PDB file of C-alpha atoms in Angstrom:
ATOM      1  CA  UNK A1012      52.070 -54.255 -57.481  1.00 50.00           C
ATOM      2  CA  UNK A1013      53.083 -56.973 -54.415  1.00 61.00           C
ATOM      3  CA  UNK A1014      50.161 -58.218 -52.714  1.00 69.00           C
ATOM      4  CA  UNK A1015      49.509 -57.331 -48.832  1.00 75.00           C
ATOM      5  CA  UNK A1016      51.465 -59.876 -46.680  1.00 86.00           C
ATOM      6  CA  UNK A1017      49.361 -61.782 -44.061  1.00 92.00           C
ATOM      7  CA  UNK A1018      49.255 -60.421 -40.497  1.00 95.00           C
ATOM      8  CA  UNK A1019      51.572 -62.413 -37.964  1.00 96.00           C
ATOM      9  CA  UNK A1020      49.097 -61.120 -35.165  1.00 96.00           C
ATOM     10  CA  UNK A1021      45.320 -60.135 -35.484  1.00 97.00           C
ATOM     11  CA  UNK A1022      42.937 -58.629 -33.012  1.00 97.00           C
ATOM     12  CA  UNK A1023      39.326 -58.356 -33.729  1.00 97.00           C
ATOM     13  CA  UNK A1024      37.090 -56.397 -30.935  1.00 97.00           C
ATOM     14  CA  UNK A1025      39.125 -57.810 -28.072  1.00 97.00           C
ATOM     15  CA  UNK A1026      38.515 -57.107 -24.523  1.00 96.00           C
ATOM     16  CA  UNK A1027      40.229 -57.910 -21.303  1.00 95.00           C
ATOM     17  CA  UNK A1028      38.807 -57.611 -17.884  1.00 93.00           C
ATOM     18  CA  UNK A1029      40.110 -57.485 -14.378  1.00 87.00           C
ATOM     19  CA  UNK A1030      38.049 -58.175 -11.128  1.00 78.00           C
ATOM     20  CA  UNK A1031      37.871 -55.470  -8.694  1.00 69.00           C
ATOM     21  CA  UNK A1032      37.591 -55.800  -4.999  1.00 61.00           C
ATOM     22  CA  UNK A1033      39.387 -58.564  -2.747  1.00 54.00           C
ATOM     23  CA  UNK A1034      37.620 -60.955  -0.167  1.00 53.00           C
ATOM     24  CA  UNK A1035      33.774 -60.481  -0.259  1.00 53.00           C
ATOM     25  CA  UNK A1036      30.420 -62.137  -0.103  1.00 52.00           C
ATOM     26  CA  UNK A1037      29.366 -59.886  -2.748  1.00 53.00           C
ATOM     27  CA  UNK A1038      30.472 -60.710  -6.609  1.00 58.00           C
ATOM     28  CA  UNK A1039      33.284 -58.932  -7.454  1.00 65.00           C
ATOM     29  CA  UNK A1040      32.692 -56.160 -10.655  1.00 76.00           C
ATOM     30  CA  UNK A1041      34.224 -56.624 -13.673  1.00 81.00           C
ATOM     31  CA  UNK A1042      36.568 -53.470 -15.189  1.00 87.00           C
ATOM     32  CA  UNK A1043      37.331 -53.503 -18.496  1.00 91.00           C
ATOM     33  CA  UNK A1044      40.649 -52.177 -19.146  1.00 93.00           C
ATOM     34  CA  UNK A1045      40.624 -53.201 -22.821  1.00 95.00           C
ATOM     35  CA  UNK A1046      37.281 -52.944 -24.144  1.00 94.00           C
ATOM     36  CA  UNK A1047      37.434 -52.868 -27.884  1.00 96.00           C
ATOM     37  CA  UNK A1048      40.610 -53.139 -29.573  1.00 97.00           C
ATOM     38  CA  UNK A1049      41.234 -54.112 -33.363  1.00 97.00           C
ATOM     39  CA  UNK A1050      44.299 -54.233 -35.513  1.00 97.00           C
ATOM     40  CA  UNK A1051      46.806 -56.278 -37.471  1.00 97.00           C
ATOM     41  CA  UNK A1052      50.561 -56.372 -37.165  1.00 97.00           C
ATOM     42  CA  UNK A1053      52.377 -57.528 -40.617  1.00 96.00           C
ATOM     43  CA  UNK A1054      55.973 -59.061 -40.724  1.00 94.00           C
ATOM     44  CA  UNK A1055      58.890 -57.057 -40.774  1.00 92.00           C
ATOM     45  CA  UNK A1056      56.817 -53.555 -39.373  1.00 95.00           C
ATOM     46  CA  UNK A1057      57.175 -51.251 -36.371  1.00 94.00           C
ATOM     47  CA  UNK A1058      54.027 -50.838 -35.042  1.00 96.00           C
ATOM     48  CA  UNK A1059      53.631 -47.788 -32.497  1.00 96.00           C
ATOM     49  CA  UNK A1060      50.755 -47.891 -29.938  1.00 96.00           C
ATOM     50  CA  UNK A1061      50.097 -44.315 -28.946  1.00 95.00           C
ATOM     51  CA  UNK A1062      47.896 -43.197 -25.921  1.00 92.00           C
ATOM     52  CA  UNK A1063      47.728 -41.469 -22.721  1.00 89.00           C
ATOM     53  CA  UNK A1064      48.484 -42.818 -19.252  1.00 86.00           C
ATOM     54  CA  UNK A1065      46.108 -45.655 -18.249  1.00 85.00           C
ATOM     55  CA  UNK A1066      44.645 -46.007 -21.529  1.00 88.00           C
ATOM     56  CA  UNK A1067      45.485 -49.414 -21.583  1.00 90.00           C
ATOM     57  CA  UNK A1068      48.786 -49.907 -23.478  1.00 91.00           C
ATOM     58  CA  UNK A1069      50.964 -51.808 -20.853  1.00 88.00           C
ATOM     59  CA  UNK A1070      47.922 -54.461 -20.823  1.00 92.00           C
ATOM     60  CA  UNK A1071      47.770 -54.681 -24.635  1.00 95.00           C
ATOM     61  CA  UNK A1072      51.634 -55.704 -24.455  1.00 92.00           C
ATOM     62  CA  UNK A1073      50.709 -58.198 -21.648  1.00 91.00           C
ATOM     63  CA  UNK A1074      48.112 -59.954 -24.028  1.00 95.00           C
ATOM     64  CA  UNK A1075      50.351 -59.647 -27.129  1.00 94.00           C
ATOM     65  CA  UNK A1076      52.963 -61.458 -25.050  1.00 90.00           C
ATOM     66  CA  UNK A1077      50.789 -64.383 -23.862  1.00 89.00           C
ATOM     67  CA  UNK A1078      50.794 -63.156 -20.227  1.00 88.00           C
ATOM     68  CA  UNK A1079      47.308 -62.931 -19.874  1.00 92.00           C
ATOM     69  CA  UNK A1080      44.293 -63.878 -22.333  1.00 94.00           C
ATOM     70  CA  UNK A1081      41.214 -61.902 -23.712  1.00 95.00           C
ATOM     71  CA  UNK A1082      37.829 -61.887 -22.026  1.00 95.00           C
ATOM     72  CA  UNK A1083      36.114 -61.265 -25.174  1.00 95.00           C
ATOM     73  CA  UNK A1084      36.807 -61.080 -28.961  1.00 97.00           C
ATOM     74  CA  UNK A1085      39.332 -62.696 -31.337  1.00 97.00           C
ATOM     75  CA  UNK A1086      43.256 -62.903 -31.032  1.00 97.00           C
ATOM     76  CA  UNK A1087      45.212 -64.683 -33.345  1.00 96.00           C
ATOM     77  CA  UNK A1088      48.930 -65.351 -33.063  1.00 95.00           C
ATOM     78  CA  UNK A1089      50.063 -67.054 -36.374  1.00 93.00           C
ATOM     79  CA  UNK A1090      52.932 -69.073 -34.683  1.00 88.00           C
ATOM     80  CA  UNK A1091      55.049 -66.213 -33.811  1.00 89.00           C
ATOM     81  CA  UNK A1092      57.202 -66.196 -30.861  1.00 89.00           C
ATOM     82  CA  UNK A1093      57.034 -62.918 -28.901  1.00 90.00           C
ATOM     83  CA  UNK A1094      58.811 -61.726 -26.115  1.00 85.00           C
ATOM     84  CA  UNK A1095      58.105 -58.541 -23.742  1.00 85.00           C
ATOM     85  CA  UNK A1096      61.398 -56.502 -23.379  1.00 79.00           C
ATOM     86  CA  UNK A1097      61.245 -55.928 -19.460  1.00 72.00           C
ATOM     87  CA  UNK A1098      64.140 -54.445 -17.704  1.00 68.00           C
ATOM     88  CA  UNK A1099      65.607 -56.023 -14.650  1.00 66.00           C
ATOM     89  CA  UNK A1100      62.746 -59.038 -15.086  1.00 70.00           C
ATOM     90  CA  UNK A1101      63.467 -61.424 -11.929  1.00 74.00           C
ATOM     91  CA  UNK A1102      66.154 -59.461 -10.314  1.00 87.00           C
ATOM     92  CA  UNK A1103      66.900 -60.865  -6.887  1.00 92.00           C
ATOM     93  CA  UNK A1104      69.314 -58.610  -4.774  1.00 93.00           C
ATOM     94  CA  UNK A1105      71.200 -61.308  -2.743  1.00 94.00           C
ATOM     95  CA  UNK A1106      72.415 -63.064  -6.165  1.00 95.00           C
ATOM     96  CA  UNK A1107      75.294 -62.130  -8.413  1.00 97.00           C
ATOM     97  CA  UNK A1108      74.873 -60.166 -11.290  1.00 96.00           C
ATOM     98  CA  UNK A1109      75.987 -63.090 -13.243  1.00 96.00           C
ATOM     99  CA  UNK A1110      73.126 -65.352 -11.350  1.00 96.00           C
ATOM    100  CA  UNK A1111      70.658 -62.709 -12.002  1.00 94.00           C
ATOM    101  CA  UNK A1112      71.562 -62.052 -15.848  1.00 94.00           C
ATOM    102  CA  UNK A1113      70.979 -65.970 -15.928  1.00 94.00           C
ATOM    103  CA  UNK A1114      67.703 -65.716 -14.207  1.00 92.00           C
ATOM    104  CA  UNK A1115      66.286 -62.628 -15.900  1.00 89.00           C
ATOM    105  CA  UNK A1116      67.259 -64.287 -19.353  1.00 89.00           C
ATOM    106  CA  UNK A1117      65.188 -67.489 -18.396  1.00 89.00           C
ATOM    107  CA  UNK A1118      62.372 -65.055 -17.593  1.00 84.00           C
ATOM    108  CA  UNK A1119      62.600 -63.353 -20.687  1.00 82.00           C
ATOM    109  CA  UNK A1120      62.600 -66.706 -22.644  1.00 82.00           C
ATOM    110  CA  UNK A1121      65.965 -67.608 -23.214  1.00 87.00           C
ATOM    111  CA  UNK A1122      67.365 -71.018 -22.321  1.00 90.00           C
ATOM    112  CA  UNK A1123      70.092 -71.211 -19.710  1.00 94.00           C
ATOM    113  CA  UNK A1124      72.693 -72.404 -22.301  1.00 95.00           C
ATOM    114  CA  UNK A1125      71.938 -69.230 -24.530  1.00 94.00           C
ATOM    115  CA  UNK A1126      72.340 -66.893 -21.645  1.00 94.00           C
ATOM    116  CA  UNK A1127      75.618 -68.409 -20.794  1.00 95.00           C
ATOM    117  CA  UNK A1128      76.901 -68.381 -24.431  1.00 96.00           C
ATOM    118  CA  UNK A1129      75.652 -64.484 -24.364  1.00 95.00           C
ATOM    119  CA  UNK A1130      76.985 -63.880 -20.951  1.00 97.00           C
ATOM    120  CA  UNK A1131      80.373 -61.950 -22.271  1.00 96.00           C
ATOM    121  CA  UNK A1132      78.329 -59.919 -24.681  1.00 95.00           C
ATOM    122  CA  UNK A1133      76.128 -58.696 -21.319  1.00 95.00           C
ATOM    123  CA  UNK A1134      79.172 -58.285 -19.196  1.00 96.00           C
ATOM    124  CA  UNK A1135      80.575 -56.057 -22.123  1.00 96.00           C
ATOM    125  CA  UNK A1136      77.538 -54.381 -22.911  1.00 93.00           C
ATOM    126  CA  UNK A1137      76.625 -53.255 -19.295  1.00 93.00           C
ATOM    127  CA  UNK A1138      80.302 -52.246 -18.700  1.00 93.00           C
ATOM    128  CA  UNK A1139      80.223 -54.120 -15.667  1.00 95.00           C
ATOM    129  CA  UNK A1140      83.637 -55.951 -15.583  1.00 95.00           C
ATOM    130  CA  UNK A1141      84.416 -57.737 -12.483  1.00 95.00           C
ATOM    131  CA  UNK A1142      81.238 -56.293 -10.474  1.00 97.00           C
ATOM    132  CA  UNK A1143      79.250 -58.838 -12.483  1.00 97.00           C
ATOM    133  CA  UNK A1144      80.080 -61.649  -9.705  1.00 97.00           C
ATOM    134  CA  UNK A1145      79.138 -59.394  -6.987  1.00 97.00           C
ATOM    135  CA  UNK A1146      75.579 -59.478  -4.957  1.00 97.00           C
ATOM    136  CA  UNK A1147      73.006 -57.142  -6.813  1.00 95.00           C
ATOM    137  CA  UNK A1148      72.401 -55.542  -3.473  1.00 95.00           C
ATOM    138  CA  UNK A1149      75.890 -53.508  -3.652  1.00 96.00           C
ATOM    139  CA  UNK A1150      74.811 -52.240  -7.387  1.00 94.00           C
ATOM    140  CA  UNK A1151      73.874 -48.773  -7.633  1.00 90.00           C
ATOM    141  CA  UNK A1152      70.401 -48.050  -9.501  1.00 84.00           C
ATOM    142  CA  UNK A1153      72.337 -47.143 -12.756  1.00 85.00           C
ATOM    143  CA  UNK A1154      74.333 -50.376 -12.500  1.00 90.00           C
ATOM    144  CA  UNK A1155      71.222 -52.479 -12.162  1.00 90.00           C
ATOM    145  CA  UNK A1156      69.568 -50.568 -15.060  1.00 85.00           C
ATOM    146  CA  UNK A1157      72.523 -51.269 -17.431  1.00 90.00           C
ATOM    147  CA  UNK A1158      72.584 -55.220 -16.540  1.00 92.00           C
ATOM    148  CA  UNK A1159      68.697 -55.196 -17.044  1.00 88.00           C
ATOM    149  CA  UNK A1160      69.092 -53.856 -20.632  1.00 87.00           C
ATOM    150  CA  UNK A1161      72.086 -55.687 -21.438  1.00 90.00           C
ATOM    151  CA  UNK A1162      70.068 -58.955 -20.786  1.00 90.00           C
ATOM    152  CA  UNK A1163      66.966 -57.822 -22.570  1.00 85.00           C
ATOM    153  CA  UNK A1164      68.933 -56.681 -25.372  1.00 86.00           C
ATOM    154  CA  UNK A1165      70.127 -60.457 -26.180  1.00 88.00           C
ATOM    155  CA  UNK A1166      66.407 -61.459 -26.720  1.00 85.00           C
ATOM    156  CA  UNK A1167      65.806 -62.161 -30.127  1.00 84.00           C
ATOM    157  CA  UNK A1168      62.132 -63.076 -30.698  1.00 87.00           C
ATOM    158  CA  UNK A1169      60.147 -63.187 -33.849  1.00 90.00           C
ATOM    159  CA  UNK A1170      58.130 -60.148 -32.326  1.00 92.00           C
ATOM    160  CA  UNK A1171      59.654 -58.229 -30.070  1.00 90.00           C
ATOM    161  CA  UNK A1172      57.412 -55.920 -27.737  1.00 90.00           C
ATOM    162  CA  UNK A1173      58.845 -52.719 -26.136  1.00 87.00           C
ATOM    163  CA  UNK A1174      57.337 -50.610 -23.352  1.00 81.00           C
ATOM    164  CA  UNK A1175      59.284 -47.306 -23.678  1.00 70.00           C
ATOM    165  CA  UNK A1176      62.723 -48.721 -22.661  1.00 61.00           C
ATOM    166  CA  UNK A1177      64.865 -46.921 -25.154  1.00 61.00           C
ATOM    167  CA  UNK A1178      67.507 -45.330 -22.575  1.00 64.00           C
ATOM    168  CA  UNK A1179      68.372 -46.342 -19.279  1.00 68.00           C
ATOM    169  CA  UNK A1180      71.411 -45.577 -16.937  1.00 69.00           C
ATOM    170  CA  UNK A1181      73.589 -42.517 -16.823  1.00 75.00           C
ATOM    171  CA  UNK A1182      73.670 -40.177 -19.710  1.00 80.00           C
ATOM    172  CA  UNK A1183      76.722 -41.837 -21.174  1.00 83.00           C
ATOM    173  CA  UNK A1184      74.974 -45.215 -21.159  1.00 84.00           C
ATOM    174  CA  UNK A1185      71.351 -43.843 -22.340  1.00 81.00           C
ATOM    175  CA  UNK A1186      72.869 -42.618 -25.396  1.00 83.00           C
ATOM    176  CA  UNK A1187      74.690 -46.047 -25.866  1.00 86.00           C
ATOM    177  CA  UNK A1188      71.377 -48.197 -24.957  1.00 83.00           C
ATOM    178  CA  UNK A1189      69.150 -45.897 -27.138  1.00 81.00           C
ATOM    179  CA  UNK A1190      71.433 -46.425 -30.219  1.00 85.00           C
ATOM    180  CA  UNK A1191      71.136 -49.919 -29.786  1.00 85.00           C
ATOM    181  CA  UNK A1192      67.418 -50.172 -29.306  1.00 82.00           C
ATOM    182  CA  UNK A1193      67.035 -47.913 -32.603  1.00 83.00           C
ATOM    183  CA  UNK A1194      69.339 -50.136 -34.439  1.00 85.00           C
ATOM    184  CA  UNK A1195      67.046 -52.913 -33.367  1.00 83.00           C
ATOM    185  CA  UNK A1196      63.723 -51.290 -34.482  1.00 82.00           C
ATOM    186  CA  UNK A1197      65.398 -50.081 -37.640  1.00 81.00           C
ATOM    187  CA  UNK A1198      66.192 -53.606 -38.611  1.00 82.00           C
ATOM    188  CA  UNK A1199      63.697 -55.862 -40.277  1.00 82.00           C
ATOM    189  CA  UNK A1200      62.464 -57.582 -37.294  1.00 87.00           C
ATOM    190  CA  UNK A1201      58.629 -57.171 -36.391  1.00 94.00           C
ATOM    191  CA  UNK A1202      58.364 -54.854 -33.364  1.00 93.00           C
ATOM    192  CA  UNK A1203      55.396 -53.382 -31.164  1.00 94.00           C
ATOM    193  CA  UNK A1204      56.534 -50.056 -29.576  1.00 92.00           C
ATOM    194  CA  UNK A1205      54.083 -48.553 -26.935  1.00 90.00           C
ATOM    195  CA  UNK A1206      54.870 -44.906 -25.841  1.00 86.00           C
ATOM    196  CA  UNK A1207      53.130 -41.568 -24.988  1.00 83.00           C
ATOM    197  CA  UNK A1208      55.546 -39.750 -26.905  1.00 85.00           C
ATOM    198  CA  UNK A1209      54.485 -38.903 -30.334  1.00 90.00           C
ATOM    199  CA  UNK A1210      57.891 -37.888 -31.377  1.00 89.00           C
ATOM    200  CA  UNK A1211      59.103 -41.310 -30.810  1.00 86.00           C
ATOM    201  CA  UNK A1212      56.198 -42.863 -32.779  1.00 91.00           C
ATOM    202  CA  UNK A1213      56.704 -40.691 -35.582  1.00 92.00           C
ATOM    203  CA  UNK A1214      60.629 -41.112 -35.619  1.00 89.00           C
ATOM    204  CA  UNK A1215      60.602 -45.049 -35.081  1.00 88.00           C
ATOM    205  CA  UNK A1216      57.283 -46.624 -36.633  1.00 93.00           C
ATOM    206  CA  UNK A1217      55.798 -47.559 -39.815  1.00 94.00           C
ATOM    207  CA  UNK A1218      52.162 -47.548 -38.796  1.00 97.00           C
ATOM    208  CA  UNK A1219      50.488 -46.557 -35.646  1.00 97.00           C
ATOM    209  CA  UNK A1220      47.466 -47.441 -33.255  1.00 97.00           C
ATOM    210  CA  UNK A1221      45.874 -44.843 -31.200  1.00 97.00           C
ATOM    211  CA  UNK A1222      43.978 -46.405 -27.896  1.00 95.00           C
ATOM    212  CA  UNK A1223      41.882 -44.812 -25.544  1.00 94.00           C
ATOM    213  CA  UNK A1224      40.252 -45.713 -22.576  1.00 91.00           C
ATOM    214  CA  UNK A1225      40.734 -49.489 -23.647  1.00 93.00           C
ATOM    215  CA  UNK A1226      39.308 -48.959 -27.462  1.00 96.00           C
ATOM    216  CA  UNK A1227      40.960 -48.501 -30.665  1.00 97.00           C
ATOM    217  CA  UNK A1228      40.443 -44.790 -31.907  1.00 96.00           C
ATOM    218  CA  UNK A1229      42.469 -44.738 -35.108  1.00 96.00           C
ATOM    219  CA  UNK A1230      44.905 -47.234 -36.973  1.00 97.00           C
ATOM    220  CA  UNK A1231      47.231 -46.706 -40.042  1.00 96.00           C
ATOM    221  CA  UNK A1232      49.414 -43.783 -41.314  1.00 97.00           C
ATOM    222  CA  UNK A1233      51.607 -42.572 -38.617  1.00 97.00           C
ATOM    223  CA  UNK A1234      51.059 -38.585 -39.270  1.00 97.00           C
ATOM    224  CA  UNK A1235      47.522 -39.100 -39.765  1.00 97.00           C
ATOM    225  CA  UNK A1236      47.257 -41.175 -36.463  1.00 97.00           C
ATOM    226  CA  UNK A1237      49.365 -38.763 -34.288  1.00 97.00           C
ATOM    227  CA  UNK A1238      47.181 -35.889 -35.872  1.00 96.00           C
ATOM    228  CA  UNK A1239      43.889 -37.261 -34.889  1.00 96.00           C
ATOM    229  CA  UNK A1240      45.487 -38.130 -31.276  1.00 95.00           C
ATOM    230  CA  UNK A1241      47.077 -34.322 -31.103  1.00 93.00           C
ATOM    231  CA  UNK A1242      43.401 -32.960 -31.997  1.00 94.00           C
ATOM    232  CA  UNK A1243      41.926 -34.844 -29.366  1.00 93.00           C
ATOM    233  CA  UNK A1244      44.045 -33.916 -26.653  1.00 90.00           C
ATOM    234  CA  UNK A1245      43.919 -30.347 -27.897  1.00 91.00           C
ATOM    235  CA  UNK A1246      40.053 -30.212 -27.740  1.00 89.00           C
ATOM    236  CA  UNK A1247      39.895 -32.275 -24.398  1.00 84.00           C
ATOM    237  CA  UNK A1248      42.249 -29.577 -23.119  1.00 83.00           C
ATOM    238  CA  UNK A1249      40.293 -26.903 -24.232  1.00 79.00           C
ATOM    239  CA  UNK A1250      37.010 -28.151 -23.027  1.00 75.00           C
ATOM    240  CA  UNK A1251      39.031 -28.686 -19.649  1.00 69.00           C
ATOM    241  CA  UNK A1252      40.187 -24.897 -19.312  1.00 65.00           C
ATOM    242  CA  UNK A1253      36.727 -23.637 -20.405  1.00 66.00           C
ATOM    243  CA  UNK A1254      35.220 -25.668 -17.626  1.00 62.00           C
ATOM    244  CA  UNK A1255      37.989 -24.317 -14.930  1.00 60.00           C
ATOM    245  CA  UNK A1256      37.264 -20.727 -16.013  1.00 62.00           C
ATOM    246  CA  UNK A1257      33.738 -20.966 -15.583  1.00 60.00           C
ATOM    247  CA  UNK A1258      33.665 -22.116 -12.037  1.00 56.00           C
TER     248      UNK A1258
END
């Protein structure tokens, strides 16, 4: 029996707080977006993070990416390079598509030389052709989405963090980008995939974490975690329906 590999990321009772309010003579109150998050991420696995809107999923990704720091608890990154796949990061309307691709690539952690080396692949994947040298302001929303995905797809960190960006652009490009990202997820890369769609987590992930109101509710087998999440949602909806009928 092979021993369990050491985790590449570990979180133990992690909390992240934001300050509420603007300029004031009174102390600003802390609002805990993440209150008590604990789990490990192992090499080569795809870990799904499930939870309702405003559960703290996006804040968790920003923490894992190193964009923000925890206010309490322990977060350990064992020397891994992480990147948050963010579409259209840093796009500037008056710059050309090519210039925006370079800027976005830099913000996603690539070096300028790397972006320039990958430029033809970005142009080919985005299907922009000669439009790559026109100002971004002349692009449709679909063209911007295609460029953003093509740049983000070139990022190849130790750990890839994805926030439900599995399909963008028009119908044909959605299918193309979804296939590409599914191939990335099913590779041997280490990935954290955030979603509120149980089907996405079930189909793509090796393990799952359910977070609610900034707290870890369940970690482990995908089917078991999703069942616990579904049961909780069902009970919550039944309680809400009963309250409405009693009015």
